[in-house]
Coordinates of C-alpha atoms and ligand atoms in Angstrom, one line a residue:
M1 CA 0.0 0.0 0.0
N2 CA 1.2 3.5 -0.8
A3 CA 2.0 6.1 1.8
P4 CA -0.7 8.9 1.8
W5 CA 1.8 11.6 0.5
E6 CA 2.7 9.4 -2.4
T7 CA -0.5 10.3 -4.2
Y8 CA 0.7 14.0 -4.1
L9 CA 4.3 13.5 -5.1
A10 CA 5.5 14.2 -8.6
E11 CA 9.2 14.0 -7.8
K12 CA 11.7 14.2 -5.0
L13 CA 13.5 17.5 -5.5
I14 CA 15.9 17.3 -2.6
D15 CA 16.5 14.1 -0.8
E16 CA 17.3 13.7 3.0
E17 CA 21.1 13.2 2.5
P18 CA 21.9 16.3 0.4
L19 CA 19.4 18.2 2.5
Q20 CA 21.2 17.2 5.8
A21 CA 24.6 17.7 4.2
R22 CA 23.7 21.3 3.2
I23 CA 22.4 22.1 6.6
K24 CA 25.6 20.9 8.2
E25 CA 27.4 23.3 5.9
L26 CA 25.2 26.2 6.7
G27 CA 25.7 25.4 10.5
A28 CA 29.5 25.6 10.2
Q29 CA 29.3 28.9 8.1
I30 CA 26.9 30.5 10.7
S31 CA 28.9 29.3 13.6
A32 CA 32.0 31.0 12.1
D33 CA 30.2 34.2 11.1
Y34 CA 28.5 34.7 14.5
R35 CA 31.4 33.5 16.8
G36 CA 31.6 35.8 19.9
K37 CA 28.1 37.3 19.1
D38 CA 25.0 37.0 21.1
L39 CA 22.9 35.0 18.5
L40 CA 19.2 34.7 18.5
L41 CA 17.7 32.3 15.9
L42 CA 14.2 33.4 15.1
C43 CA 12.1 30.7 13.6
I44 CA 9.1 31.6 11.5
L45 CA 6.3 29.1 12.5
K46 CA 5.4 26.6 11.2
G47 CA 7.5 25.7 8.1
G48 CA 10.8 26.6 9.6
V49 CA 10.6 24.2 12.6
L50 CA 12.4 21.2 11.1
F51 CA 15.2 23.4 9.5
L52 CA 15.7 25.1 12.9
T53 CA 16.0 22.1 14.9
D54 CA 18.4 20.5 12.5
L55 CA 20.4 23.7 12.0
M56 CA 20.8 24.2 15.7
R57 CA 22.4 20.8 16.1
H58 CA 25.2 21.9 13.7
L59 CA 26.0 25.2 15.5
S60 CA 29.0 25.2 17.6
I61 CA 28.4 28.5 19.3
P62 CA 26.0 29.4 22.0
H63 CA 22.6 30.7 20.8
E64 CA 19.1 31.2 21.8
I65 CA 15.8 30.6 20.0
D66 CA 12.4 32.3 19.6
F67 CA 9.4 31.8 17.4
L68 CA 7.2 34.1 15.2
A69 CA 3.9 32.9 13.7
V70 CA 2.5 34.7 10.7
S71 CA -0.2 34.0 8.3
S72 CA 0.5 35.2 4.7
Y73 CA -2.3 33.5 2.9
G74 CA -5.3 31.5 3.3
K75 CA -5.6 27.6 3.1
E76 CA -7.1 27.6 -0.3
V77 CA -4.7 30.1 -2.0
R78 CA -1.2 29.2 -2.9
E79 CA -0.2 32.7 -3.5
S80 CA 1.2 35.3 -1.0
T81 CA -1.1 38.3 -0.8
G82 CA 1.4 40.6 0.9
V83 CA -1.2 41.0 3.8
V84 CA 0.7 39.5 6.6
R85 CA -0.7 39.0 10.1
I86 CA 1.2 38.2 13.4
L87 CA -0.4 35.2 15.0
K88 CA 2.2 34.7 17.6
D89 CA 4.7 37.4 18.6
L90 CA 8.2 36.8 20.1
D91 CA 8.6 36.1 23.8
D92 CA 11.2 38.8 24.4
P93 CA 12.5 41.9 23.1
I94 CA 15.3 41.9 20.5
D95 CA 16.9 45.2 20.9
G96 CA 20.7 45.0 20.8
R97 CA 20.5 41.2 19.8
H98 CA 22.1 39.6 16.7
V99 CA 19.0 38.1 15.1
L100 CA 19.0 35.5 12.4
I101 CA 15.6 34.6 10.8
V102 CA 15.3 31.0 10.1
E103 CA 12.6 30.5 7.3
D104 CA 11.6 27.6 5.2
I105 CA 11.3 29.2 1.9
V106 CA 11.3 32.7 0.2
D107 CA 8.9 32.9 -2.5
T108 CA 7.4 36.3 -3.6
G109 CA 9.3 37.9 -0.6
H110 CA 6.2 39.7 0.8
T111 CA 6.2 37.7 4.1
L112 CA 9.9 38.5 4.9
D113 CA 9.5 42.1 3.7
Y114 CA 6.8 42.5 6.3
I115 CA 8.6 40.6 9.1
T116 CA 11.9 42.3 8.5
R117 CA 10.4 45.8 8.5
N118 CA 8.4 45.0 11.6
L119 CA 11.7 43.4 13.4
R120 CA 13.9 46.4 12.3
S121 CA 11.7 48.8 14.3
R122 CA 12.6 46.8 17.4
Q123 CA 16.4 47.8 16.9
P124 CA 18.2 44.6 16.8
A125 CA 22.0 44.9 16.6
S126 CA 21.8 43.0 13.3
L127 CA 19.0 41.3 11.3
K128 CA 19.9 38.6 8.7
I129 CA 18.0 35.9 6.9
C130 CA 18.8 32.3 6.5
T131 CA 16.3 30.3 4.3
L132 CA 16.5 26.6 3.4
L133 CA 14.8 27.2 0.1
D134 CA 14.9 30.1 -2.4
K135 CA 12.3 30.5 -5.4
A136 CA 14.2 33.5 -6.5
E137 CA 12.4 33.7 -9.9
R138 CA 9.0 34.3 -8.2
R139 CA 10.3 37.3 -6.2
Q140 CA 8.1 40.4 -6.2
V141 CA 9.8 42.3 -3.4
D142 CA 13.6 42.6 -3.3
I143 CA 14.7 40.9 -0.1
P144 CA 18.3 40.4 0.7
V145 CA 18.9 36.7 1.7
D146 CA 22.1 36.1 3.6
Y147 CA 22.1 32.4 3.8
V148 CA 20.4 30.1 1.3
G149 CA 20.2 26.3 1.4
F150 CA 19.0 25.5 -2.1
A151 CA 17.9 27.7 -5.0
I152 CA 14.8 25.9 -6.3
P153 CA 12.7 26.3 -9.6
D154 CA 9.1 27.8 -9.5
K155 CA 7.3 24.6 -8.3
F156 CA 5.0 24.1 -5.4
V157 CA 6.9 21.9 -2.9
F158 CA 6.2 20.1 0.4
G159 CA 7.9 18.1 3.0
Y160 CA 10.6 18.9 5.6
G161 CA 8.4 21.5 7.4
L162 CA 6.5 22.7 4.2
D163 CA 3.0 21.8 4.2
L164 CA 0.5 20.6 1.6
D165 CA -2.6 22.2 3.1
E166 CA -1.2 21.6 6.6
K167 CA -0.2 18.0 6.0
F168 CA 3.1 16.2 5.3
R169 CA 5.5 18.6 7.2
H170 CA 7.2 15.5 8.7
L171 CA 8.7 14.1 5.5
P172 CA 12.5 14.2 5.6
F173 CA 12.8 15.3 1.9
I174 CA 11.7 18.2 -0.3
G175 CA 9.0 16.9 -2.8
V176 CA 7.3 18.6 -5.8
V177 CA 3.4 18.5 -5.7
K178 CA 1.7 16.8 -8.7
Q179 CA -0.1 19.5 -10.7
G180 CA -3.8 20.0 -10.1
L181 CA -3.9 18.1 -6.7
V182 CA -5.2 19.3 -3.4
V183 CA -5.6 17.4 -0.2
E184 CA -9.1 16.5 0.8
Ligands
IMP201 P1 6.2 34.7 0.2 O1 5.6 35.7 1.1 O2 5.6 34.6 -1.2 O3 7.7 34.8 0.1 O4 5.8 33.3 0.8 C1 6.6 32.7 2.0 C2 5.7 31.6 2.5 O5 4.7 31.0 1.6 C3 6.6 30.6 3.1 O6 6.9 30.8 4.3 C4 5.6 29.3 3.0 O7 4.9 29.2 4.2 C5 4.7 29.7 1.8 N1 5.2 28.9 0.5 C6 5.7 29.6 -0.5 N2 6.1 28.6 -1.5 C7 5.7 27.4 -1.0 C8 5.7 26.1 -1.4 O8 6.2 25.7 -2.5 N3 5.2 25.1 -0.6 C9 4.7 25.3 0.6 N4 4.7 26.6 1.1 C10 5.1 27.6 0.4

């Protein structure tokens, strides 16, 4: 019998092994860049959760974590509207902190544009972005991304934190969704 997600999978885009290898590299790079600094990893819920927890395990420097939950589009629409709402704010102030945003994917850039403008007003010592996936050709807002795991083509993907209508975030790989399919 097929696993439930197999119905929706057109192809595996990034398998578990290269995914983990790249996260290890990012962890080493971030550890070197932030050595001696008071690093706060700011995870954007929910998609960034798996990436955050794996990235943390590859950091060799002390760091703290916090979470921000936003909604950028409804369940039915796979297009960012630019209208972003904060659903859960950070637990603590970030003034004077070196903040690294940990995000699953940058698509149009609207979500991160809103988030970075909001966070900058809270006066962090620095604010940078680390995204696992970058769909650069879809960008509508110019967002400087400091760390990119993988540049990917304009395809709707799921797995490893990314959902397909809230499901399948647990998969250890990034898969491309079969065209025209929605989860019942
Ligand atoms: P943006 O505002 O268009 O950059 O959208 C960013 C958010 O859209 C991400 O944090 C994801 O939650 C979601 N998103 C964009 N592309 C995909 C995708 O291919 N699969 C799943 N979620 C996506």
